[in-house]
Short mmCIF file of C-alpha atoms and ligand atoms in Angstrom, two decimals:
data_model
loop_
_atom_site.label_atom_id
_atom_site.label_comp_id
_atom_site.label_asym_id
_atom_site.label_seq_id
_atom_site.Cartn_x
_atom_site.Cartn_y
_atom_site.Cartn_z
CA UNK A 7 -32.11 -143.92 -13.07
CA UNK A 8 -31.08 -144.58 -9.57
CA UNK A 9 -31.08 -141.66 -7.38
CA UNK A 10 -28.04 -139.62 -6.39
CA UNK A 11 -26.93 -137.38 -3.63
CA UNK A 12 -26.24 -133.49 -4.41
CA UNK A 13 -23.03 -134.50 -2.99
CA UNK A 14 -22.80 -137.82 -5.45
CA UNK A 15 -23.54 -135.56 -8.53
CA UNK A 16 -21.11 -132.62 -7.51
CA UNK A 17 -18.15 -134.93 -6.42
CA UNK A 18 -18.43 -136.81 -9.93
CA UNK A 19 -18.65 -133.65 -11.82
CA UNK A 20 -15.42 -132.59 -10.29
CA UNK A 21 -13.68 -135.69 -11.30
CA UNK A 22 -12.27 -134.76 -14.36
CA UNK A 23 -9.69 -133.57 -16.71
CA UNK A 24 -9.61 -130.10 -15.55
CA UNK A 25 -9.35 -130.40 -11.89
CA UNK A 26 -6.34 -132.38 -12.03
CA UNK A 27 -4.58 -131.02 -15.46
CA UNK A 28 -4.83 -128.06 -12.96
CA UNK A 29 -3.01 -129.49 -10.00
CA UNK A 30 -0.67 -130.82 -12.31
CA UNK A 31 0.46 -127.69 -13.83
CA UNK A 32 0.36 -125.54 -10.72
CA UNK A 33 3.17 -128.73 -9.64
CA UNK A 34 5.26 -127.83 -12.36
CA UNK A 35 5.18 -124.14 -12.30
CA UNK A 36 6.09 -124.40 -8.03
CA UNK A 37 8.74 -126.86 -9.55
CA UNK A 38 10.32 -124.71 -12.20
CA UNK A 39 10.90 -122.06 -10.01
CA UNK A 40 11.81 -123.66 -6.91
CA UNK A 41 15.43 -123.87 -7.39
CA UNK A 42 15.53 -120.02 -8.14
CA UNK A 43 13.34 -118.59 -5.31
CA UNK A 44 14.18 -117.83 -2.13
CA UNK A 45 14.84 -121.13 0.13
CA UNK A 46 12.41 -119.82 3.13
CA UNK A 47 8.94 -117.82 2.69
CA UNK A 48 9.02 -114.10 2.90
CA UNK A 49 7.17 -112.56 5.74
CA UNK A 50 4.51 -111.41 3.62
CA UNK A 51 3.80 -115.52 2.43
CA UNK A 52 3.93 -116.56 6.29
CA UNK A 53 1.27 -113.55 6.91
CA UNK A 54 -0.62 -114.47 4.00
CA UNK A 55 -1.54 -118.13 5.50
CA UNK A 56 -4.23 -116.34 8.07
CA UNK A 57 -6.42 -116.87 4.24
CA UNK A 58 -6.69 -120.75 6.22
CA UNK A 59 -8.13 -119.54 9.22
CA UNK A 60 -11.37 -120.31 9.23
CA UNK A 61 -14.22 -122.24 11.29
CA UNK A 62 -15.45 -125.30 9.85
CA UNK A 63 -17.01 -124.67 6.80
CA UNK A 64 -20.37 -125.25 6.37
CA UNK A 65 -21.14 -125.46 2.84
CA UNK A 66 -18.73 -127.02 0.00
CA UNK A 67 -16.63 -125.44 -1.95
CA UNK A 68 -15.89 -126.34 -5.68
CA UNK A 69 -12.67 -128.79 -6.65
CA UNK A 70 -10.78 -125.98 -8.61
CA UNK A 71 -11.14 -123.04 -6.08
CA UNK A 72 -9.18 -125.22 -3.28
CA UNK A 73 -6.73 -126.10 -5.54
CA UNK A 74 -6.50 -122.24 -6.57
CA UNK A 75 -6.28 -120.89 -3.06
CA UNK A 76 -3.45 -123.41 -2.08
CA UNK A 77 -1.41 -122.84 -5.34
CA UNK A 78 -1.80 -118.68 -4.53
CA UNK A 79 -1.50 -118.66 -0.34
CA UNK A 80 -0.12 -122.43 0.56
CA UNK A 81 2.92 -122.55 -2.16
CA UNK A 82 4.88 -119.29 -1.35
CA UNK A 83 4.84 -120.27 2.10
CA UNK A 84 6.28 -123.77 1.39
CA UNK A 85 10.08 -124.39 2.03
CA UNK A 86 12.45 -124.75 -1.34
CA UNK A 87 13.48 -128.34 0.04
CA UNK A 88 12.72 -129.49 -3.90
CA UNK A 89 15.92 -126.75 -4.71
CA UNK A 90 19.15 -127.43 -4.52
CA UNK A 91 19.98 -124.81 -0.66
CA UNK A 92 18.47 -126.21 1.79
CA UNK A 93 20.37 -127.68 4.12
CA UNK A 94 17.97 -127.71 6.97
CA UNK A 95 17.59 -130.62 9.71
CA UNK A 96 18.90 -133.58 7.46
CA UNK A 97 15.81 -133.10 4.63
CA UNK A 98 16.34 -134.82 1.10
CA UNK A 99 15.55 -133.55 -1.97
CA UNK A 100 12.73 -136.16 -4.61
CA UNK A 101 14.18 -137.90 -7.41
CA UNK A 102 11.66 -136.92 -10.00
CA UNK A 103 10.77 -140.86 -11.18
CA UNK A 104 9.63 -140.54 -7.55
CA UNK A 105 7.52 -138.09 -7.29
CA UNK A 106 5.91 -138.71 -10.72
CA UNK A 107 5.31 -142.23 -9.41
CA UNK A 108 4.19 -140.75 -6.54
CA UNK A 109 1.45 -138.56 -8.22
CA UNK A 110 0.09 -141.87 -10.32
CA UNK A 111 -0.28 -143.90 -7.34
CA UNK A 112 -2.35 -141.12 -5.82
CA UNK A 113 -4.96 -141.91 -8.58
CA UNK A 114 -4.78 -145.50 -7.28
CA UNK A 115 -4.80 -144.49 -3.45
CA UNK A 116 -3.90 -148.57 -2.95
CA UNK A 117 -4.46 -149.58 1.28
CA UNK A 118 -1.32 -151.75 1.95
CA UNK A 119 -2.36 -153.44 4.90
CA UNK A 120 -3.13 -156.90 3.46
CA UNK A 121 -2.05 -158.30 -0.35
CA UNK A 122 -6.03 -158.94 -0.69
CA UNK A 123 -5.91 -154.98 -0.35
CA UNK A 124 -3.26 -154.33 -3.26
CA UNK A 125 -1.29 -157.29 -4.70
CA UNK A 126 0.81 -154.44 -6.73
CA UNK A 127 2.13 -153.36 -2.99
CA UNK A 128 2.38 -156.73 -1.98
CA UNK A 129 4.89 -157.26 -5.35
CA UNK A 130 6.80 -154.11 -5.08
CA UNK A 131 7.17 -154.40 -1.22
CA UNK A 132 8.87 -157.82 -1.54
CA UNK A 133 10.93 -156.82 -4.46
CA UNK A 134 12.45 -153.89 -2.73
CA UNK A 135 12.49 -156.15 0.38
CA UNK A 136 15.65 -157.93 -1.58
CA UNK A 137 17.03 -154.92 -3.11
CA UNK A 138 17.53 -153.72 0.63
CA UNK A 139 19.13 -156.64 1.40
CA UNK A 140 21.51 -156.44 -1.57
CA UNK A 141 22.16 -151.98 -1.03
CA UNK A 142 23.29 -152.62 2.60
CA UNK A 143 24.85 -156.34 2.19
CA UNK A 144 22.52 -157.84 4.73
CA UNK A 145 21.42 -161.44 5.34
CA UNK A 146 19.19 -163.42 2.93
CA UNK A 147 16.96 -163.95 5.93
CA UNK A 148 16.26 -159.85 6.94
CA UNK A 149 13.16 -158.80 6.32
CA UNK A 150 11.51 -155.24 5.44
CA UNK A 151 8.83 -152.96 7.07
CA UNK A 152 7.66 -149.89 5.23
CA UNK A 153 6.95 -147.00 7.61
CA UNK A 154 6.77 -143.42 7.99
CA UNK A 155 10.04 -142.60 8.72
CA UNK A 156 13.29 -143.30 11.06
CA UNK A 157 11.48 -142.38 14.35
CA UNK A 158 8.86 -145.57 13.30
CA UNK A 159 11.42 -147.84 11.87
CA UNK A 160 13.60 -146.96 15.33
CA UNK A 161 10.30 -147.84 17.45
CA UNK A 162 9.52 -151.19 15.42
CA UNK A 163 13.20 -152.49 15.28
CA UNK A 164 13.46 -151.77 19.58
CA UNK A 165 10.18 -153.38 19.58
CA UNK A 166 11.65 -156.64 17.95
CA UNK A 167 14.60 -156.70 20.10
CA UNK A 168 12.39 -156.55 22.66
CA UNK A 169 10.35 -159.13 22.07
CA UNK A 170 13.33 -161.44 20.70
CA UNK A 171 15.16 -160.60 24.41
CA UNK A 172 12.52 -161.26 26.66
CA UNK A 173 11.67 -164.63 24.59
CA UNK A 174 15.27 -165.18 25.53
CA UNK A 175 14.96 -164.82 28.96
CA UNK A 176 11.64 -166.93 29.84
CA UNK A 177 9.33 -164.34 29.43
CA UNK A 178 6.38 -163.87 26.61
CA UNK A 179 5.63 -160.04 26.58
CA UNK A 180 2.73 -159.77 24.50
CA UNK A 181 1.04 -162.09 26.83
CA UNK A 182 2.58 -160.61 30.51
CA UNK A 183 3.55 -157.10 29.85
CA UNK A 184 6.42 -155.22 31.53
CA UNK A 185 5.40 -156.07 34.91
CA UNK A 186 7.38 -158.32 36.54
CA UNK A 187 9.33 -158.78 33.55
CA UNK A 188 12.96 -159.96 33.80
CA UNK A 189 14.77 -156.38 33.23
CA UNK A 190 16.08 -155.64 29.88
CA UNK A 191 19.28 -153.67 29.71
CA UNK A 192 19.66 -150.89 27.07
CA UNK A 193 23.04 -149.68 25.83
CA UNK A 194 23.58 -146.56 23.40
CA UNK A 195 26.28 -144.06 22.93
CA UNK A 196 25.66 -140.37 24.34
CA UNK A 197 24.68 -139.26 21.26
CA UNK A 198 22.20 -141.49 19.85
CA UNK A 199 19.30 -139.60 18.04
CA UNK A 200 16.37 -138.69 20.42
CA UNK A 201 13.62 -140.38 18.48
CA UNK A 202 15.86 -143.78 19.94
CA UNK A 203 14.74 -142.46 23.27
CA UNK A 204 11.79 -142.03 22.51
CA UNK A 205 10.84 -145.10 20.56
CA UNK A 206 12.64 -146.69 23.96
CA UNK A 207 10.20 -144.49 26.15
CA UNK A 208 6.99 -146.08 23.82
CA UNK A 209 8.05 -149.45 24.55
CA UNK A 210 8.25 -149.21 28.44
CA UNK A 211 11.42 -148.20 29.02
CA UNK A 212 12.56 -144.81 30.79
CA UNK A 213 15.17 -142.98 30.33
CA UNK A 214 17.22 -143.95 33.48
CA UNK A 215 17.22 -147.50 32.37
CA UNK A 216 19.67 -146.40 29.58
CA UNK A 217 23.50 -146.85 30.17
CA UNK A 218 25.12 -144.27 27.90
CA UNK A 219 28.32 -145.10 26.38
CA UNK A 220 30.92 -141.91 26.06
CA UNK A 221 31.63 -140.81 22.72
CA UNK A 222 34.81 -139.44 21.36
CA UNK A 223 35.13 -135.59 19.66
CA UNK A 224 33.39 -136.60 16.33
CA UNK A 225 30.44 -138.41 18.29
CA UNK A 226 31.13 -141.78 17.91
CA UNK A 227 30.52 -144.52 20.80
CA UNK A 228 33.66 -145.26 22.24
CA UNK A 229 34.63 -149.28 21.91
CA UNK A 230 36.81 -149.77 25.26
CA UNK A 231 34.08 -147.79 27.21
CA UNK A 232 31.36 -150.21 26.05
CA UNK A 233 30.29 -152.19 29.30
CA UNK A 234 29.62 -156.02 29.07
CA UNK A 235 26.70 -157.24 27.55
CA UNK A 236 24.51 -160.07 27.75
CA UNK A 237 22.15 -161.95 26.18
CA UNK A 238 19.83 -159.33 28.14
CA UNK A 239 21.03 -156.68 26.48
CA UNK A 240 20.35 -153.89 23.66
CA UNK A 241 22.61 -152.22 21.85
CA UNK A 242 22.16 -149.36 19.50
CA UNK A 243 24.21 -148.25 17.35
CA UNK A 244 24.35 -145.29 15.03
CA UNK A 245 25.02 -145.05 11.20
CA UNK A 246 25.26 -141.29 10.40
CA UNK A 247 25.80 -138.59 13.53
CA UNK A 248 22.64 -136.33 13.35
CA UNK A 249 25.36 -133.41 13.79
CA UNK A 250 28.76 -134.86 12.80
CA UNK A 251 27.59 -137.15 10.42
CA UNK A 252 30.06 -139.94 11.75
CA UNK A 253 29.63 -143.46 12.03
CA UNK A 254 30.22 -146.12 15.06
CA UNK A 255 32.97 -148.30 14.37
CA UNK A 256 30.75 -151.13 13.88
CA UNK A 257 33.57 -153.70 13.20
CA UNK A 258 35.75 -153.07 16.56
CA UNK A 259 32.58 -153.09 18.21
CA UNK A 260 31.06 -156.18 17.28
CA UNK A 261 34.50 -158.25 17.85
CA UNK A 262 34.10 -156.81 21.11
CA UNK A 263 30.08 -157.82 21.46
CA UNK A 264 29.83 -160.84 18.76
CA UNK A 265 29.33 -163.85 21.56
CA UNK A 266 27.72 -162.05 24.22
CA UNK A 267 24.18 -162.38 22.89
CA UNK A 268 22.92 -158.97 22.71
CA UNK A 269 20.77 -157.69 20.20
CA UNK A 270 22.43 -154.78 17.84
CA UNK A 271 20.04 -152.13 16.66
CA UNK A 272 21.32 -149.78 14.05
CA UNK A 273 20.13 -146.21 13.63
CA UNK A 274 21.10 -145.59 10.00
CA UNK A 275 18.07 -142.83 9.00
CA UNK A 276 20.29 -141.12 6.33
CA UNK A 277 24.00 -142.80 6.92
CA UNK A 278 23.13 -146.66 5.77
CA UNK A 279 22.69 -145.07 2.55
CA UNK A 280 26.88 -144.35 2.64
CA UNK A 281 27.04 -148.23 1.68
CA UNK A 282 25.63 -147.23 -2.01
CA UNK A 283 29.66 -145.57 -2.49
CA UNK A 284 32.64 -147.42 -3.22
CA UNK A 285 34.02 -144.81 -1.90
CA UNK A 286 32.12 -144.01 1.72
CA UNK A 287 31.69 -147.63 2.35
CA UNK A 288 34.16 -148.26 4.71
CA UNK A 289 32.05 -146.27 7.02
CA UNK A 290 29.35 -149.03 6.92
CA UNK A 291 31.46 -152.07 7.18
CA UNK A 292 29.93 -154.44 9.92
CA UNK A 293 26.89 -153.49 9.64
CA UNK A 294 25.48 -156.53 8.36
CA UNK A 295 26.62 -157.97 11.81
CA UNK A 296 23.55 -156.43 13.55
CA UNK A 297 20.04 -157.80 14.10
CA UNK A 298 17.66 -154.54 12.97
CA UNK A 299 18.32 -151.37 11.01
CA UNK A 300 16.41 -148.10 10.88
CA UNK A 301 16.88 -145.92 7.34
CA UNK A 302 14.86 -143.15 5.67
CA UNK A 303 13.92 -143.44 2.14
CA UNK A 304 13.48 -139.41 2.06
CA UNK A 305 16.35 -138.50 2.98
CA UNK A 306 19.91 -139.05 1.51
CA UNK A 307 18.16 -141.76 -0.80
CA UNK A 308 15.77 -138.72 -2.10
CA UNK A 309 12.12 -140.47 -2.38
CA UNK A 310 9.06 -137.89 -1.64
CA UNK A 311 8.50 -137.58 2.12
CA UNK A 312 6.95 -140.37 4.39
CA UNK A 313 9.35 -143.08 3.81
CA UNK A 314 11.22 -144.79 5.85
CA UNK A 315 12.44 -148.67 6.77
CA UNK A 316 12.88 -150.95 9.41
CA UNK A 317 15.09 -153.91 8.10
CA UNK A 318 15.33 -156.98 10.81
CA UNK A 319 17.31 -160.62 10.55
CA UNK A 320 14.75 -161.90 12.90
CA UNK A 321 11.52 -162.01 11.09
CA UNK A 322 9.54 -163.72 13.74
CA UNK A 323 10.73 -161.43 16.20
CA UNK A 324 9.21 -158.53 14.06
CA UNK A 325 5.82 -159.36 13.31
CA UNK A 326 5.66 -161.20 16.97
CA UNK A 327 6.10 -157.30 18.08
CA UNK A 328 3.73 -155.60 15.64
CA UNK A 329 1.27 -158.37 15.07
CA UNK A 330 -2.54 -157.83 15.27
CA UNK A 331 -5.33 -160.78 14.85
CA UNK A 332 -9.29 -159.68 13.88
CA UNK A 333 -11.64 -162.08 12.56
CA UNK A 334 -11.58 -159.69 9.32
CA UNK A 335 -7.69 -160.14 8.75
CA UNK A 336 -6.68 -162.41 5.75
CA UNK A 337 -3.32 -163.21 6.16
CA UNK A 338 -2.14 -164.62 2.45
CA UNK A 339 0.80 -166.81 1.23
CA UNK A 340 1.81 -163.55 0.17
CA UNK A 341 3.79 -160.71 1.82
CA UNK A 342 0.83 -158.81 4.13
CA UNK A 343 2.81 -155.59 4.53
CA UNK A 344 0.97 -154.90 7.89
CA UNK A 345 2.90 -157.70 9.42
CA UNK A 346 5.80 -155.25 9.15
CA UNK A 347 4.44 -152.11 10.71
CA UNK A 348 2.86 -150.86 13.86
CA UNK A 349 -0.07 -149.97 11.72
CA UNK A 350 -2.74 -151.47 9.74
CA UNK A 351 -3.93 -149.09 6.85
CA UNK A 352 -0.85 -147.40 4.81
CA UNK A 353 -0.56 -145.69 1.67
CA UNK A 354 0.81 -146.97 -0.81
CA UNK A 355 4.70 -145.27 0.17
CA UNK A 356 6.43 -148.78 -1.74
CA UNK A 357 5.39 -147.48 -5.03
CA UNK A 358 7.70 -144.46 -4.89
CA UNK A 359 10.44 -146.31 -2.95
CA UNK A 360 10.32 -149.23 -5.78
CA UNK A 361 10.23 -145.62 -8.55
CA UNK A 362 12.98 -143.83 -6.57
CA UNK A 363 15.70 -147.38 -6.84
CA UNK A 364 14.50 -148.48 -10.10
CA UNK A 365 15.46 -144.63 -11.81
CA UNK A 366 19.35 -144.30 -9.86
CA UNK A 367 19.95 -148.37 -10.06
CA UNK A 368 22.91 -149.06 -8.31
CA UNK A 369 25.27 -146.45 -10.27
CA UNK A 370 22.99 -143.96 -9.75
CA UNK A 371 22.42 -144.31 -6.14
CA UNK A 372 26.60 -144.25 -5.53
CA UNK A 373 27.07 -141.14 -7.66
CA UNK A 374 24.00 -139.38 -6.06
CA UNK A 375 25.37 -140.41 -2.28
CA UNK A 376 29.01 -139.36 -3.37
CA UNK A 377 28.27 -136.17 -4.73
CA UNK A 378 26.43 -135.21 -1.52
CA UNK A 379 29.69 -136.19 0.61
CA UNK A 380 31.78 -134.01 -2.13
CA UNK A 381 29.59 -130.67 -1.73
CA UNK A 382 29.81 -131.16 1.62
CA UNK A 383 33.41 -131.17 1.66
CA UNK A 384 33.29 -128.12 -0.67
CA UNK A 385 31.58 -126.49 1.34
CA UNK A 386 33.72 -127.26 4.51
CA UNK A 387 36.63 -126.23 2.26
CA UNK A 388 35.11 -122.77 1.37
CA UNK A 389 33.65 -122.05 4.48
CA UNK A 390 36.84 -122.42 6.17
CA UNK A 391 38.71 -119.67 4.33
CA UNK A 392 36.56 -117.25 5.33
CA UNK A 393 38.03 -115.72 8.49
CA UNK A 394 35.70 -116.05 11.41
CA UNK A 395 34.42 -119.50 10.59
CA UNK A 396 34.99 -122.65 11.86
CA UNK A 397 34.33 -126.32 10.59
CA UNK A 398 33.84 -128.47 13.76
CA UNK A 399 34.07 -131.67 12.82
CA UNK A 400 35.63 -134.03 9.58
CA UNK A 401 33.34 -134.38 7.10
CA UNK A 402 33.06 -138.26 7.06
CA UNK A 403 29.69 -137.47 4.89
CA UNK A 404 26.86 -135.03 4.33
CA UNK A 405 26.78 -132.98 7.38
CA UNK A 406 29.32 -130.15 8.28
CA UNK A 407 28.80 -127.88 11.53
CA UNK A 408 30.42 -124.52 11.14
CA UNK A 409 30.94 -122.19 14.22
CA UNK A 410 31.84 -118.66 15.03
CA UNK A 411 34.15 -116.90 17.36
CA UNK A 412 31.31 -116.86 20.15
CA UNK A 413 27.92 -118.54 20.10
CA UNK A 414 26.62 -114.49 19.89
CA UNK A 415 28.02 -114.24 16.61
CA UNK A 416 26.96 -117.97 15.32
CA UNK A 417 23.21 -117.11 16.42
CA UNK A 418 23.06 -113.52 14.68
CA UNK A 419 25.38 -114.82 11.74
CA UNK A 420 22.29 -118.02 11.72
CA UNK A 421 19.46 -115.69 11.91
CA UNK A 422 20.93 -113.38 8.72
CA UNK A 423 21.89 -116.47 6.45
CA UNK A 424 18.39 -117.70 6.99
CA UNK A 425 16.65 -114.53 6.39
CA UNK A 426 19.08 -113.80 3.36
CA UNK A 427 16.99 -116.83 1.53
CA UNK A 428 19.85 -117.79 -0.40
CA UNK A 429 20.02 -120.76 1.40
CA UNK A 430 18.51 -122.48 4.83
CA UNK A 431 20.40 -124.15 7.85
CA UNK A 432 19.41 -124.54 10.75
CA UNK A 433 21.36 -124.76 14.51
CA UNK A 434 22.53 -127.12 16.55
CA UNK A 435 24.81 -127.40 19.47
CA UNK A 436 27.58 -129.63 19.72
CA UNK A 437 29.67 -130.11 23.19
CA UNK A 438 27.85 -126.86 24.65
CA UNK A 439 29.20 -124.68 21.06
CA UNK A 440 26.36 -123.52 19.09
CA UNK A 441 26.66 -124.51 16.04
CA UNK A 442 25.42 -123.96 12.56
CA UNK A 443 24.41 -127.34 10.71
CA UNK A 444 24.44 -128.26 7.48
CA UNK A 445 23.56 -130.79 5.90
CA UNK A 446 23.61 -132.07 2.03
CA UNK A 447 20.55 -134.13 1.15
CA UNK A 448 19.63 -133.42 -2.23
CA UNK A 449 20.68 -134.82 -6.18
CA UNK A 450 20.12 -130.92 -6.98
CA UNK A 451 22.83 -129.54 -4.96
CA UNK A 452 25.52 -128.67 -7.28
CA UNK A 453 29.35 -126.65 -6.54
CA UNK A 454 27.60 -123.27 -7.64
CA UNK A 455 24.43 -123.97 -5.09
CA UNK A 456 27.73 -124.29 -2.41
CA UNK A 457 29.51 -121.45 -3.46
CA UNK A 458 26.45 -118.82 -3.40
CA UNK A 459 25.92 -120.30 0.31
CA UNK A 460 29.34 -120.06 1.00
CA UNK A 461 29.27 -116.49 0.20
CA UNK A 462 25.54 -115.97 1.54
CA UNK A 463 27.16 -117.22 5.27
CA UNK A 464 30.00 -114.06 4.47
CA UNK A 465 27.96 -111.80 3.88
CA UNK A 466 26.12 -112.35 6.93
CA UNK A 467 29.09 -112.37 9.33
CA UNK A 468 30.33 -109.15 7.62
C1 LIG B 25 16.07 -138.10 10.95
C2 LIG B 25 16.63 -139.10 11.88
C3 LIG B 25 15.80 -139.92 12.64
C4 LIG B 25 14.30 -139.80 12.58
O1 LIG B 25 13.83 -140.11 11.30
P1 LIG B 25 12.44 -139.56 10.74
O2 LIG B 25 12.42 -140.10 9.35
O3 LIG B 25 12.52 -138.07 10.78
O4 LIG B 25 11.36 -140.09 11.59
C5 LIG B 25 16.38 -140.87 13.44
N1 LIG B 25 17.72 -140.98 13.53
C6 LIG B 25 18.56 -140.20 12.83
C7 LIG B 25 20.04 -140.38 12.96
C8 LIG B 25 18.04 -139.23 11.97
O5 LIG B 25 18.85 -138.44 11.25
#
């Protein structure tokens, strides 16, 4: 017999039956009660986490305690975002063929750098590749990265465009750098998300090199303020108002912009998804006109977290940005995911994506997407019958901002609905109001989830 480690002979013990029956049916316990309990953790759960603070351990610790200790101390202080109240940031909710998916693929823990790596991702990645294509009516020729969310597929699609532009103008970047490069002009409306500035800021630009475009009341770049553009220029666009939840008008805009050569980036994190409704899909018209796209698999489309997708018409432009050569790397006839990304090693976040599209289908996706834009309209409806609060803007989609008489009242009135539990939202501010925000991101949320936030948000103003 060959000799073993302690370590060797403990770690196989552990992998068993028991350890992860457990895990499994602590996971359905949290989820059986997470649409009942209170949306935040009590005081008592937040205090409770101090268990965690502890030096490095030196010695191990068996399989089934861990587990244990973050079923007792790490659930309670977890946020109900699996429930059908929270309306926090812009958060989705996990379509349970997800999720499920998501737990199997754990067992296969599949790198996705390379298709030598995982020929499954490879498959899956370039199926949902042309699903994408097909959801959001986009070129045959756009290709697919899968990343870690809007804030990566934002950096990769700017990083394209800024590869593609500089190409344009005489000028190889990954060769010369910034220095001494021809300049690149940048165009946004005032209210384009931050993680746009700050994938701009990654990619050598500052903040002053930005020419913000003014925005009417509902946040949306105004066409006749747009300046000229060039064949030197970026342009980014936004599908889904991080506040208002409104769209650019992408088809004045790009009647305005179609000849001049500029390269259209789309921030669509949670609003591309409005293109799944017959109904909402006017909001998305034109967007097919751009060159890259930025969406969020977990967030109005509902996958477990860590999902997100740059989509770009220019393939060469995209891996030309993120590419990487190493003696080691075997590029394939097959889709290598990592051309895609800005990183090499991934998990395996296709498998869930591929779960999450292949459970709604087209059908489901719409109804899922409407009925977020209908209990947000509810709610809007409810809300403003109560005297003393406001809706600020139309409800175009999923997000609705609610105000009070004074910004006093709105942060008090905030702080109670929050610790009430009933529900979660968080604040915002919105042309110098404070603001409360919500915003519907889940399948769960039903018109009796709305209604006991409704009258959670009364009770705290009274
Ligand atoms: C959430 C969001 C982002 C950032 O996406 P992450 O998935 O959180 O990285 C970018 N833009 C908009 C409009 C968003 O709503």
């Amino acid at each position: 017999m060959s000799h073993q480690t302690k370590t060797q002979i403990r770690l196989a013990a552990e992998l068993n039956e028991t350890l992860f029956n457990q895990a499994h049916a602590y996971g359905m316990e949290y989820l059986n009660e997470v649409t009942t309990r209170t949306v935040f953790p009590s005081t008592q759960a937040i205090h409770n986490l101090t268990i965690f603070d502890e030096p490095l351990p030196k010695d191990s610790a068996p399989a089934t305690e861990i587990l244990e200790l973050l079923n007792e101390h790490g659930a309670p202080a977890t946020v109900a975002q699996m429930g059908g109240r929270y309306f926090g940031f812009v958060s989705g909710g996990s379509v349970p063929a997800g999720l499920a998916a998501k737990s199997l693929a754990t067992f296969w823990d599949q790198s996705s750098a390379m298709y030598v790596q995982s020929p499954l991702v490879s498959v899956l990645e370039t199926v949902v590749e042309s699903w994408l294509q097909e959801a959001f009516g986009l070129p045959h020729e756009t290709v697919a990265g899968f990343v870690t969310g809007s804030s990566a597929a934002n950096f990769c699609g700017l990083a394209a465009a800024r590869f593609r532009i500089l190409t344009t103008l005489g000028w190889n970047v990954n060769q010369n750098g910034l220095r001494n490069a021809p300049q690149v002009r940048i165009v946004t409306g005032r209210h384009a998300h931050s993680t746009v500035v700050k994938a701009l800021m990654l990619l050598g630009f500052g903040k002053n090199d930005i020419e913000w475009v003014d925005v009417d009341a509902q946040g949306r770049l105004i066409v006749e303020k747009l300046p000229p553009l060039g064949a030197d220029t970026i342009l980014i666009l936004q599908a889904g108002n991080v506040n208002s939840g409104a769209f650019d008008p992408f088809t004045e805009i790009n009647q305005v912009v179609k000849d001049s050569g500029a390269w259209i980036h789309i921030d669509g994190a949670f609003g591309l998804w409005a293109n799944a409704s017959n109904e909402l899909n006017h909001h998305t018209k034109g967007i097919e006109f751009a060159n890259s796209w930025a969406v969020d698999g977990h967030k109005t489309l509902n996958t477990p977290y860590d999902c997100g997708i740059v989509l770009c018409n220019d393939r060469d432009a995209l891996t030309s940005a993120l590419h990487m050569v190493g003696d080691y790397i075997v590029y394939s006839e097959q889709r290598d995911g990592m051309l895609y990304t800005p990183d090499m090693s991934r998990r395996s976040r296709i498998i869930e994506l591929w779960a999450t599209i292949k459970s709604l289908g087209k059908t489901g996706m719409s109804e899922m997407i409407l009925n977020m834009h209908r209990r947000a309209v509810q709610f809007a409806k409810e809300i403003n019958k109560v005297e003393g609060f406001a809706v600020l803007n139309e409800v175009v989609f999923n997000q609705v901002m609610v105000m009070c008489n004074t910004d006093e009242i709105t942060n008090t009135v905030l702080s109670k609905i929050q610790q009430d539990g009933v529900c979660w939202a968080g604040g915002s501010v919105w042309f110098g109001r404070k603001v409360i925000r919500i915003s519907v991101c889940s399948w769960v949320t039903n018109e009796a989830d709305i209604t006991l936030s409704v009258n959670s948000f009364k009770k705290a103003l009274e």
